[in-house]
């Protein structure tokens, strides 16, 4: 979905909707945004006469709603949001601003003034981005915009109006109607964004997020704030930084910047800012991005003072223009002070945002893996499949865990796209599985990877936690991780512990099921009538081959200890074309077949053993036979894929090979080799 990359930028952030409007809640949650609802206590009592245009009133009200919540939360809720969204919807007709009717008479007055006419609906939106600093002070950045939609009402008789008013619908709606419900019947046409009329201009909001998160080279959650201004043909956007109450701020005057400013035209909270044009003269979308840092401080800036970074541009086409400052930024407070920001030049050598993000993703990768493993092990996905819509406390009770820990785990899973959270007005959110988790993380899903995830958690993870020793010694770290040699581990897995064996088989089964079809259909196998899957474990791969090739029968050849358990993994429907033969492929004769399959086998064994196995296959092959290899083959230059190179770090006895490494091995041209790269 196109907008998802924008909405997903907010994943993992504490996003707060400062609105009690159920429509805004619905619009934003339908868009996939995860947020908390904290209704604003700001009273909508601004003096409308102070505003030059109605939209300025809506924007200012939205701003005050959002700021009230942003300021209250650290004290009342003991947490600082990352982003607070406020909105205010008004209707304008004949120079009047209509808000929510106070009673039925008021609703009648409003609706009759709209009858037979076109009116405008404005929704002002304010996004407050909060930056918590180390000293617990909070910087606020404000992005504000509005959207206008024109709506034409049909001629409405008094009877119709009163019938509508008596439905009760008008009372909590701007202009006294709800276009999304019965009020839709009053409407002849809508020009513009429908959702804007309902209470939230989703499209414009996403464009603003895109500007903030996708097109800035420095993300908002970095220590220094990247300032980017934009203005399009219909909407001005300004980014303001407000000092928190009592924050002392430097009042220094840069001669060059002072000359460009007229402090008397600075904005105040209650009157919208006059637009400045001077910044745009120096701005160009080709300019590098700059970092802006507040300098150390001297003077006091009172709470109502705003440091303004404002931009208005004229441009000749409808294309959105973006401007990035390239000079020292003088910021004007309502008191008239000029506050200088220290702007660091963006050096060519400074890392790109994408590069930084890659490093951060690499640093955090293990946390994401472990969160997935843990949620899977604690059966969170199975639970939410059978009982979607539980909140954190209910999940905690079911999985027998702390509420705090469970809430953290659930929220982390939401940020990773493994769960969806559904906000509820004034209540804790509830959770359900995403498509991703329903497909791959349920125990009984056809493509369940749960067994393999458990293997990663129980076997691979402990090995990787000793990676440094593995690298130093160039040896497998089984003893450190499990207190056993790898030989003993093998012995345990296949002979001593039924549980360990089943776990291993589950892991192999799940990965073979998920990848099996792609391997089975990678080649035209119509010339082969019989196949032998060497080390085919539960037969998951073999069943995929018989499904894909109606003329093919497959023998699964594996250790007796494995074969004896294979019936636990029988698929529901099978037509007996898969059979099992017990044996050791290093020692015993291989079953006769036209096609030998080695899927994820070779990398486990040292060269010498691979040599033995391949020559046994070569000996078993007659003219027209084939060998199908499915492995994570390395690129010939050994630069990738990283899945294979990372697997090599587990320092098993085997090694990751490229395709030619394998073909160079001893097959003596006895058969066709079909090589299938299983890295994804
Ligand atoms: O067609 C429709 N037009 C408007 C609405 C709803 O009307 C209200 C507008 O009021 P406001 O912007 O002040 O928002 P509140 O509901 O008071 O919530 P806040 O807490 O944000 O102040 C808004 O709910 C629109 O959704 C409608 O439903 N249909």
XYZ file of C-alpha atoms and ligand atoms in Angstrom:
709
model
C 0.000 0.000 0.000
C 1.339 3.372 -1.054
C 0.814 5.275 2.172
C 2.163 2.605 4.428
C 5.794 3.692 4.135
C 4.675 7.038 5.511
C 2.479 5.739 8.304
C 5.079 3.118 9.166
C 7.579 5.894 9.928
C 5.607 6.384 13.105
C 5.864 2.736 14.111
C 7.496 2.430 17.471
C 6.792 6.043 18.363
C 4.320 7.124 20.971
C 1.784 8.854 18.776
C -1.079 10.584 20.537
C -4.329 11.780 19.052
C -5.394 14.794 21.081
C -9.020 14.423 20.136
C -12.178 12.890 21.502
C -13.676 12.657 18.026
C -14.534 9.022 17.266
C -14.338 9.862 13.558
C -10.703 10.966 13.788
C -9.881 7.869 15.772
C -11.475 5.710 13.094
C -9.879 7.491 10.132
C -6.406 7.228 11.615
C -6.695 3.677 12.840
C -8.118 2.587 9.472
C -4.983 4.042 7.944
C -2.922 1.685 10.084
C -1.632 4.302 12.471
C -1.059 3.085 16.005
C -1.702 5.709 18.584
C -3.120 6.540 21.959
C -6.094 8.818 22.395
C -5.730 11.593 24.949
C -8.587 14.063 24.416
C -7.543 17.672 24.740
C -8.824 19.817 27.570
C -8.349 22.984 25.554
C -11.619 24.930 25.443
C -12.501 26.064 21.947
C -12.969 29.671 22.975
C -10.451 31.599 20.906
C -11.711 34.982 19.762
C -12.675 34.383 16.141
C -12.470 38.122 15.480
C -8.698 37.973 15.911
C -8.248 35.824 12.851
C -7.943 37.161 9.346
C -9.277 33.986 7.757
C -11.423 31.146 9.143
C -8.813 28.479 8.500
C -6.398 30.359 10.752
C -8.863 29.939 13.585
C -9.134 26.187 12.898
C -5.361 25.783 12.735
C -4.790 27.761 15.910
C -7.433 25.759 17.763
C -5.891 22.516 16.528
C -2.503 23.745 17.684
C -3.745 24.631 21.143
C -5.507 21.269 21.472
C -2.330 19.395 20.570
C -0.045 21.518 22.721
C -2.273 21.175 25.756
C -1.914 17.405 25.531
C 1.798 17.503 24.701
C 2.425 19.633 27.788
C 0.116 17.681 30.073
C 1.302 14.175 29.285
C 4.750 14.245 30.882
C 3.162 15.394 34.152
C -0.215 13.696 34.215
C 0.599 10.550 32.242
C 4.267 10.435 33.171
C 5.328 9.861 29.615
C 6.382 12.154 26.842
C 4.754 11.454 23.537
C 6.795 11.525 20.356
C 4.039 13.072 18.336
C 0.743 14.688 19.257
C -1.903 15.273 16.629
C -4.600 17.871 17.123
C -7.379 18.832 14.731
C -10.305 21.173 14.540
C -13.101 21.149 11.999
C -15.252 24.154 11.204
C -17.839 25.048 8.597
C -17.942 28.507 7.030
C -20.849 30.030 5.210
C -21.707 33.656 4.507
C -18.728 34.847 6.562
C -19.796 32.869 9.640
C -17.835 30.128 11.391
C -20.060 27.239 12.473
C -18.817 24.781 15.061
C -20.821 22.128 16.914
C -24.393 23.205 17.688
C -25.103 23.771 21.346
C -28.737 22.674 21.090
C -31.403 21.759 18.558
C -32.314 25.387 17.832
C -28.677 26.110 17.145
C -28.541 23.075 14.849
C -31.620 24.336 13.015
C -30.026 27.779 12.582
C -26.880 26.224 11.194
C -28.521 23.775 8.850
C -30.989 26.291 7.468
C -28.094 28.638 6.748
C -26.490 25.872 4.714
C -29.650 24.872 2.796
C -29.316 25.222 -0.985
C -25.819 26.702 -0.741
C -22.203 25.793 -1.110
C -20.139 26.097 2.033
C -16.549 25.352 3.036
C -15.359 22.855 5.588
C -11.923 23.539 7.020
C -10.009 21.154 9.185
C -6.940 22.633 10.797
C -4.339 20.087 11.876
C -1.370 20.493 14.158
C 1.364 17.911 14.579
C 3.509 18.528 17.615
C 6.789 16.627 17.502
C 8.259 16.335 20.987
C 11.974 15.970 21.559
C 12.817 14.961 25.069
C 16.265 16.099 26.010
C 18.614 14.563 28.519
C 17.731 17.107 31.194
C 14.068 16.079 30.839
C 13.153 19.295 29.117
C 11.095 18.926 26.019
C 11.474 20.734 22.726
C 8.389 21.006 20.607
C 8.314 21.244 16.867
C 5.056 22.215 15.318
C 3.811 21.413 11.881
C 0.463 22.892 11.062
C -1.700 22.871 7.988
C -5.292 22.905 6.915
C -7.476 21.501 4.224
C -10.574 23.021 2.649
C -13.430 21.049 1.119
C -16.451 22.589 -0.549
C -19.845 21.022 0.072
C -23.168 21.946 -1.507
C -26.418 21.235 0.291
C -29.704 20.601 -1.494
C -32.682 22.837 -0.721
C -33.979 21.496 2.555
C -37.506 21.902 3.826
C -38.128 22.605 7.506
C -39.680 19.156 7.839
C -36.543 17.518 6.561
C -34.350 19.653 8.751
C -36.283 18.851 11.917
C -36.461 15.170 11.064
C -32.695 15.221 10.705
C -32.150 17.255 13.858
C -34.404 14.908 15.830
C -32.255 11.978 14.754
C -29.693 13.393 17.195
C -26.919 13.196 14.629
C -26.070 16.909 14.318
C -25.162 17.604 17.912
C -21.475 16.674 18.051
C -20.658 17.677 14.493
C -19.251 20.850 12.995
C -21.945 22.702 11.060
C -24.545 20.385 12.579
C -24.282 17.516 10.111
C -22.418 14.271 9.622
C -21.667 13.744 5.956
C -20.645 10.152 6.618
C -24.086 9.177 7.916
C -27.662 10.527 7.570
C -26.252 13.962 6.778
C -24.930 12.545 3.512
C -28.511 12.700 2.238
C -28.481 16.477 2.461
C -25.461 16.852 0.205
C -25.547 17.530 -3.528
C -21.822 17.554 -4.129
C -18.450 17.527 -2.451
C -15.389 19.153 -3.963
C -12.219 18.047 -2.256
C -11.229 15.582 0.432
C -14.302 13.834 1.861
C -12.461 12.731 5.009
C -11.605 16.354 5.657
C -15.328 17.019 6.069
C -15.631 14.029 8.389
C -12.935 15.522 10.588
C -9.479 14.620 9.373
C -7.651 15.315 6.065
C -5.828 12.000 5.907
C -4.197 12.557 2.547
C -2.711 15.912 3.485
C -1.594 14.477 6.810
C 0.294 11.680 5.039
C 1.950 14.195 2.758
C 3.128 16.112 5.782
C 4.476 12.929 7.382
C 6.221 12.203 4.148
C 7.868 15.600 4.314
C 8.892 15.120 7.912
C 10.122 11.560 7.787
C 10.846 10.541 4.238
C 12.356 13.584 2.728
C 14.399 14.876 5.621
C 17.937 13.609 5.662
C 18.045 13.900 9.395
C 15.291 12.233 11.316
C 13.184 13.980 13.875
C 14.298 11.686 16.638
C 17.931 12.586 16.272
C 19.479 14.724 18.896
C 19.707 17.684 16.587
C 16.637 18.703 14.756
C 16.652 18.955 11.057
C 14.512 21.778 9.885
C 12.698 21.505 6.675
C 10.030 23.840 5.519
C 7.526 23.372 2.876
C 4.799 25.280 1.273
C 2.490 24.241 -1.463
C 0.083 26.163 -3.529
C -2.690 25.992 -1.009
C -1.115 25.331 2.348
C 1.716 26.875 4.261
C 3.644 24.776 6.678
C 5.777 26.185 9.368
C 7.931 24.386 11.825
C 8.236 26.063 15.142
C 10.294 25.240 18.104
C 8.849 26.208 21.400
C 10.913 26.251 24.530
C 9.242 24.385 27.341
C 8.058 26.453 30.255
C 10.915 28.347 31.801
C 13.549 27.236 29.345
C 16.259 29.849 29.179
C 17.246 30.648 25.667
C 20.168 32.522 24.177
C 19.342 35.930 22.919
C 22.112 36.785 20.573
C 21.869 38.736 17.410
C 23.537 37.752 14.256
C 24.056 40.873 12.177
C 23.409 39.134 8.933
C 20.250 37.512 10.093
C 18.991 40.454 12.072
C 18.893 42.548 8.980
C 16.444 40.140 7.434
C 13.999 40.189 10.276
C 11.361 42.444 11.463
C 10.750 41.379 15.024
C 7.578 43.395 15.157
C 5.939 41.037 12.753
C 6.668 38.072 14.963
C 3.772 35.817 15.818
C 2.151 35.240 19.137
C 0.233 32.237 20.244
C -3.114 33.881 19.883
C -2.602 35.622 16.630
C -1.366 33.639 13.713
C 2.127 34.425 12.528
C 2.743 36.746 9.652
C 4.596 34.942 6.949
C 8.189 35.722 6.250
C 9.574 35.647 2.797
C 13.242 36.256 3.364
C 14.303 32.668 4.010
C 13.124 31.480 0.701
C 15.406 33.839 -1.110
C 18.324 31.770 0.022
C 16.606 28.457 -0.154
C 16.659 25.857 -2.766
C 15.588 22.253 -2.794
C 19.057 21.367 -4.031
C 20.681 22.736 -0.925
C 22.154 20.378 1.621
C 20.233 19.757 4.775
C 21.477 21.433 7.892
C 21.362 20.536 11.479
C 19.925 23.030 13.852
C 20.882 23.036 17.487
C 19.753 25.329 20.207
C 22.719 27.184 21.642
C 23.410 27.403 25.317
C 21.255 29.994 26.945
C 21.174 33.235 28.814
C 17.831 35.039 28.707
C 14.413 33.757 29.625
C 11.762 33.092 27.052
C 8.293 32.969 28.499
C 5.944 30.106 27.822
C 3.919 31.937 25.252
C 6.963 32.791 23.200
C 7.523 30.896 20.065
C 10.730 30.578 18.234
C 9.672 30.750 14.690
C 11.109 29.153 11.677
C 8.612 30.067 9.060
C 8.600 29.960 5.360
C 6.402 31.101 2.589
C 7.354 30.757 -0.957
C 5.931 31.661 -4.247
C 6.342 29.238 -6.996
C 5.163 29.046 -10.488
C 3.692 25.601 -10.705
C 1.563 23.402 -8.515
C 4.432 21.183 -7.584
C 5.182 21.124 -3.932
C 8.327 23.061 -3.202
C 10.586 22.276 -0.300
C 13.085 24.561 1.211
C 15.941 23.835 3.450
C 17.776 26.482 5.334
C 21.369 27.091 4.516
C 22.218 29.945 6.774
C 22.387 30.588 10.461
C 18.763 30.686 11.480
C 17.545 33.623 13.475
C 14.447 32.674 15.386
C 12.012 35.266 16.464
C 10.200 34.994 19.767
C 6.973 36.792 20.457
C 8.825 39.118 22.762
C 10.796 40.286 19.775
C 14.028 38.579 20.724
C 16.092 37.071 18.002
C 17.368 33.705 19.087
C 20.240 32.390 17.139
C 20.499 28.771 16.236
C 23.785 27.195 15.549
C 23.613 25.708 12.083
C 26.203 23.110 11.283
C 27.193 22.909 7.672
C 26.320 19.613 6.098
C 29.608 18.173 4.982
C 29.708 16.073 1.863
C 31.225 13.308 3.894
C 28.408 13.268 6.442
C 26.585 9.942 6.379
C 23.324 9.617 4.543
C 20.187 8.933 6.501
C 19.722 5.579 4.786
C 23.226 4.531 5.801
C 22.608 5.524 9.372
C 19.339 3.649 9.328
C 21.099 0.539 8.032
C 23.530 0.621 10.899
C 20.760 1.171 13.397
C 18.806 -1.713 11.897
C 21.878 -3.924 12.178
C 22.435 -2.896 15.768
C 18.845 -3.600 16.648
C 18.450 -6.734 14.566
C 19.121 -9.093 17.429
C 16.513 -7.394 19.585
C 13.910 -7.816 16.900
C 14.848 -11.482 16.454
C 14.637 -12.152 20.142
C 11.298 -10.355 20.457
C 9.960 -12.572 17.675
C 11.381 -15.728 19.268
C 9.956 -14.834 22.656
C 6.487 -13.943 21.441
C 6.441 -17.156 19.419
C 7.661 -19.278 22.327
C 5.100 -17.712 24.673
C 2.355 -18.562 22.144
C 1.279 -14.937 21.771
C 0.337 -15.392 18.125
C -1.637 -18.589 18.724
C -3.452 -16.904 21.595
C -4.377 -13.819 19.588
C -5.515 -16.000 16.703
C -8.017 -17.817 18.859
C -8.898 -14.716 20.887
C -8.244 -11.547 18.888
C -8.820 -8.258 20.643
C -7.204 -8.970 24.014
C -5.456 -6.143 25.800
C -1.999 -6.453 27.354
C -3.326 -7.412 30.791
C -5.470 -10.192 29.329
C -2.609 -11.501 27.225
C -0.333 -11.360 30.271
C -2.795 -13.446 32.252
C -3.033 -16.069 29.509
C 0.694 -16.384 28.913
C 1.423 -16.155 32.637
C 3.668 -13.139 32.432
C 3.893 -9.686 33.933
C 1.578 -7.044 32.525
C 4.451 -4.621 32.106
C 6.636 -7.104 30.252
C 3.769 -8.310 28.113
C 2.774 -4.770 27.173
C 6.361 -4.077 26.084
C 6.510 -7.291 24.082
C 3.171 -6.622 22.396
C 4.144 -3.063 21.525
C 7.480 -4.240 20.140
C 5.655 -6.807 18.006
C 3.350 -4.078 16.742
C 6.342 -1.996 15.717
C 7.783 -4.997 13.881
C 4.554 -5.545 11.954
C 3.807 -8.817 13.746
C 0.750 -7.519 15.591
C -1.823 -4.829 15.073
C -2.975 -2.727 17.983
C -6.384 -1.175 17.947
C -6.704 1.972 19.989
C -9.824 2.451 22.076
C -11.001 5.769 23.382
C -9.675 6.242 26.926
C -8.797 2.563 27.256
C -5.770 0.400 26.679
C -5.340 -0.802 23.104
C -6.230 -4.328 22.099
C -4.131 -6.573 19.896
C -4.552 -8.939 16.998
C -2.352 -10.770 14.515
C -1.264 -9.222 11.256
C -1.397 -11.206 8.014
C 2.313 -11.811 8.403
C 1.969 -13.532 11.746
C -1.164 -15.414 10.688
C 0.734 -16.841 7.736
C 3.984 -17.767 9.380
C 3.804 -17.689 13.144
C 0.838 -19.817 14.153
C 1.553 -23.391 15.218
C -0.941 -24.837 12.808
C -0.597 -22.480 9.835
C 0.210 -24.278 6.575
C 3.371 -22.185 6.303
C 4.176 -22.121 9.971
C 7.791 -21.265 10.728
C 7.263 -21.756 14.423
C 9.392 -24.887 14.610
C 12.264 -23.177 12.846
C 11.908 -20.098 15.033
C 12.175 -22.303 18.094
C 15.312 -23.884 16.644
C 16.765 -20.402 16.081
C 15.962 -19.459 19.648
C 17.126 -22.654 21.326
C 20.086 -23.651 19.186
C 21.280 -20.863 16.914
C 20.900 -17.992 19.366
C 23.083 -19.540 22.107
C 25.766 -20.309 19.533
C 25.749 -16.753 18.253
C 25.994 -15.353 21.745
C 29.506 -16.850 21.742
C 30.374 -15.510 18.347
C 33.464 -13.683 19.485
C 34.963 -16.919 20.809
C 33.852 -18.697 17.638
C 35.710 -16.157 15.550
C 38.803 -16.246 17.757
C 38.958 -20.005 17.790
C 37.479 -20.704 14.360
C 35.465 -23.399 16.047
C 31.905 -24.206 16.918
C 30.889 -23.037 20.396
C 28.614 -25.937 21.378
C 30.466 -26.578 24.571
C 30.197 -23.017 25.773
C 26.599 -22.667 24.690
C 25.254 -26.064 25.718
C 27.986 -27.716 27.777
C 28.336 -30.474 25.169
C 30.441 -31.170 22.130
C 28.723 -30.962 18.779
C 29.057 -34.753 18.498
C 27.184 -35.155 21.790
C 24.600 -32.683 20.601
C 24.103 -34.740 17.451
C 23.861 -37.881 19.538
C 21.308 -36.272 21.825
C 19.266 -34.915 18.997
C 18.915 -38.210 17.205
C 19.349 -40.874 19.857
C 19.127 -39.702 23.465
C 16.324 -37.217 23.658
C 12.995 -37.754 22.000
C 12.134 -34.149 22.762
C 15.308 -32.764 21.153
C 14.713 -34.952 18.119
C 11.140 -33.772 17.700
C 12.245 -30.187 18.081
C 14.854 -30.631 15.395
C 12.396 -32.394 13.107
C 9.837 -29.659 13.672
C 12.391 -27.063 12.674
C 13.353 -28.910 9.495
C 9.726 -29.620 8.735
C 8.667 -26.004 8.969
C 11.459 -24.604 6.821
C 10.989 -27.376 4.232
C 7.265 -26.712 4.052
C 7.738 -23.013 3.511
C 10.469 -23.347 0.885
C 9.491 -26.737 -0.552
C 7.144 -25.631 -3.269
C 9.633 -23.155 -4.728
C 12.320 -25.847 -4.842
C 9.963 -28.451 -6.271
C 8.805 -26.188 -9.069
C 12.163 -24.626 -9.918
C 12.888 -27.110 -12.715
C 11.120 -29.171 -15.333
C 11.355 -32.612 -13.724
C 9.031 -34.375 -16.138
C 11.798 -36.732 -17.282
C 12.178 -38.138 -13.759
C 9.833 -40.793 -12.441
C 11.486 -41.533 -9.121
C 13.338 -39.306 -6.733
C 15.186 -39.891 -3.493
C 15.316 -37.073 -0.957
C 18.510 -37.723 0.997
C 18.173 -36.519 4.576
C 14.570 -35.675 3.723
C 13.571 -35.795 7.417
C 9.786 -35.535 7.820
C 9.069 -35.754 4.098
C 7.811 -32.171 3.903
C 9.931 -31.487 0.829
C 9.048 -34.837 -0.726
C 5.325 -34.099 -0.434
C 5.862 -30.794 -2.210
C 7.637 -32.625 -5.036
C 4.817 -35.130 -5.465
C 2.241 -32.347 -5.358
C 4.059 -30.433 -8.068
C 4.867 -33.442 -10.261
C 2.006 -35.920 -10.616
C 4.209 -38.555 -12.283
C 6.881 -38.544 -9.583
C 7.318 -40.840 -6.569
C 9.760 -39.816 -3.852
C 11.649 -41.917 -1.339
C 12.765 -40.124 1.776
C 16.072 -41.531 2.994
C 17.062 -40.627 6.528
C 18.408 -42.022 9.778
C 16.253 -44.733 11.378
C 15.680 -42.513 14.413
C 14.177 -39.892 12.120
C 12.164 -42.210 9.936
C 10.502 -43.802 12.937
C 9.007 -40.410 13.800
C 7.957 -39.444 10.289
C 4.359 -40.552 10.720
C 3.871 -37.640 13.141
C 4.277 -35.314 10.209
C 2.035 -36.994 7.640
C 0.033 -34.459 5.653
C -3.748 -34.753 5.692
C -3.950 -35.829 2.085
C -1.369 -38.107 0.574
C -1.525 -40.649 -2.224
C 1.293 -42.956 -1.131
C 3.816 -41.615 -3.612
C 6.057 -40.670 -0.703
C 7.778 -43.542 1.075
C 10.445 -43.685 3.775
C 13.618 -45.762 3.887
C 15.850 -45.777 6.946
C 19.598 -45.610 6.522
C 22.774 -43.561 6.814
C 23.694 -41.861 3.554
C 27.381 -41.979 4.398
C 27.398 -45.708 5.030
C 24.442 -47.469 3.469
C 23.446 -48.072 -0.131
C 21.299 -45.312 -1.477
C 17.828 -46.243 -2.774
C 17.680 -46.346 -6.577
C 16.199 -43.219 -8.129
C 16.305 -41.077 -11.299
C 16.710 -37.911 -9.309
C 18.582 -37.388 -6.039
C 17.613 -34.434 -3.908
C 19.944 -32.822 -1.375
C 18.143 -29.933 0.254
C 20.018 -28.044 2.966
C 22.364 -30.942 3.614
C 25.798 -30.131 2.226
C 26.523 -27.044 4.344
C 26.386 -29.180 7.494
C 29.263 -31.435 6.535
C 33.012 -31.045 6.065
C 34.495 -31.363 2.558
C 35.597 -34.887 3.142
C 32.094 -36.063 4.015
C 30.558 -34.046 1.191
C 33.018 -35.828 -1.097
C 31.883 -39.220 0.200
C 28.219 -38.388 -0.223
C 28.594 -36.974 -3.713
C 30.605 -39.948 -4.897
C 28.001 -42.313 -3.500
C 25.388 -40.415 -5.492
C 27.614 -40.502 -8.561
C 27.924 -44.267 -8.180
C 24.185 -44.701 -7.809
C 23.424 -42.603 -10.887
C 22.874 -44.115 -14.289
C 22.479 -42.287 -17.584
C 19.772 -39.652 -17.467
C 19.866 -39.334 -13.705
C 19.921 -35.952 -11.999
C 20.981 -34.364 -8.742
C 19.000 -31.463 -7.387
C 20.854 -29.336 -4.861
C 19.089 -26.759 -2.780
C 21.393 -24.672 -0.615
C 22.127 -21.105 0.282
C 24.814 -20.914 -2.388
C 27.276 -18.120 -1.996
C 27.919 -15.735 -4.846
C 31.060 -16.659 -6.750
C 32.857 -13.612 -5.343
C 31.698 -14.679 -1.851
C 30.202 -11.274 -1.151
C 26.751 -12.573 -0.452
C 24.089 -13.509 0.187
C 24.480 -12.484 3.801
C 22.127 -15.238 4.962
C 24.703 -17.758 3.832
C 27.665 -15.836 5.166
C 25.971 -15.350 8.532
C 25.104 -19.028 8.677
C 28.792 -19.789 8.190
C 29.498 -17.941 11.448
C 27.884 -20.714 13.441
C 31.105 -22.602 12.590
C 29.450 -25.905 12.042
C 31.727 -28.608 10.706
C 30.463 -27.733 7.271
C 30.848 -24.626 5.195
C 28.909 -22.422 2.872
C 29.803 -23.020 -0.755
C 29.314 -21.338 -4.069
C 27.747 -23.252 -6.927
C 31.104 -23.891 -8.570
C 32.609 -25.064 -5.282
C 30.063 -27.854 -5.396
C 30.211 -28.717 -9.080
C 33.993 -28.824 -8.905
C 33.565 -31.554 -6.341
C 33.603 -35.171 -7.404
C 30.574 -35.924 -9.496
C 32.577 -36.855 -12.574
C 29.851 -35.666 -14.904
C 27.764 -38.684 -14.016
C 24.516 -36.787 -13.824
C 22.771 -33.505 -14.549
C 23.048 -31.119 -11.658
C 20.126 -28.847 -10.920
C 21.086 -26.174 -8.441
C 18.539 -24.220 -6.606
C 19.540 -21.253 -4.488
C 17.556 -21.433 -1.300
C 18.660 -18.161 0.213
C 15.198 -16.699 0.166
O -19.566 15.720 8.271
C -19.054 15.778 9.408
N -18.535 16.922 9.907
C -17.970 17.005 11.134
C -17.936 15.889 11.945
C -17.339 15.914 13.337
O -17.483 17.184 13.893
C -16.554 17.346 14.955
C -15.930 18.707 14.837
O -15.608 19.179 16.120
P -14.135 19.414 16.603
O -13.225 19.593 15.458
O -14.159 20.475 17.618
O -13.741 18.039 17.287
P -14.393 17.338 18.541
O -15.323 16.280 18.107
O -14.891 18.329 19.511
O -13.141 16.589 19.166
P -11.801 17.240 19.737
O -11.533 16.516 21.024
O -10.764 16.991 18.717
O -12.020 18.714 19.975
C -15.520 16.250 14.775
O -15.707 15.240 15.745
C -15.851 15.669 13.408
O -15.525 14.316 13.299
C -18.481 14.686 11.443
O -18.474 13.643 12.126
N -19.004 14.681 10.181
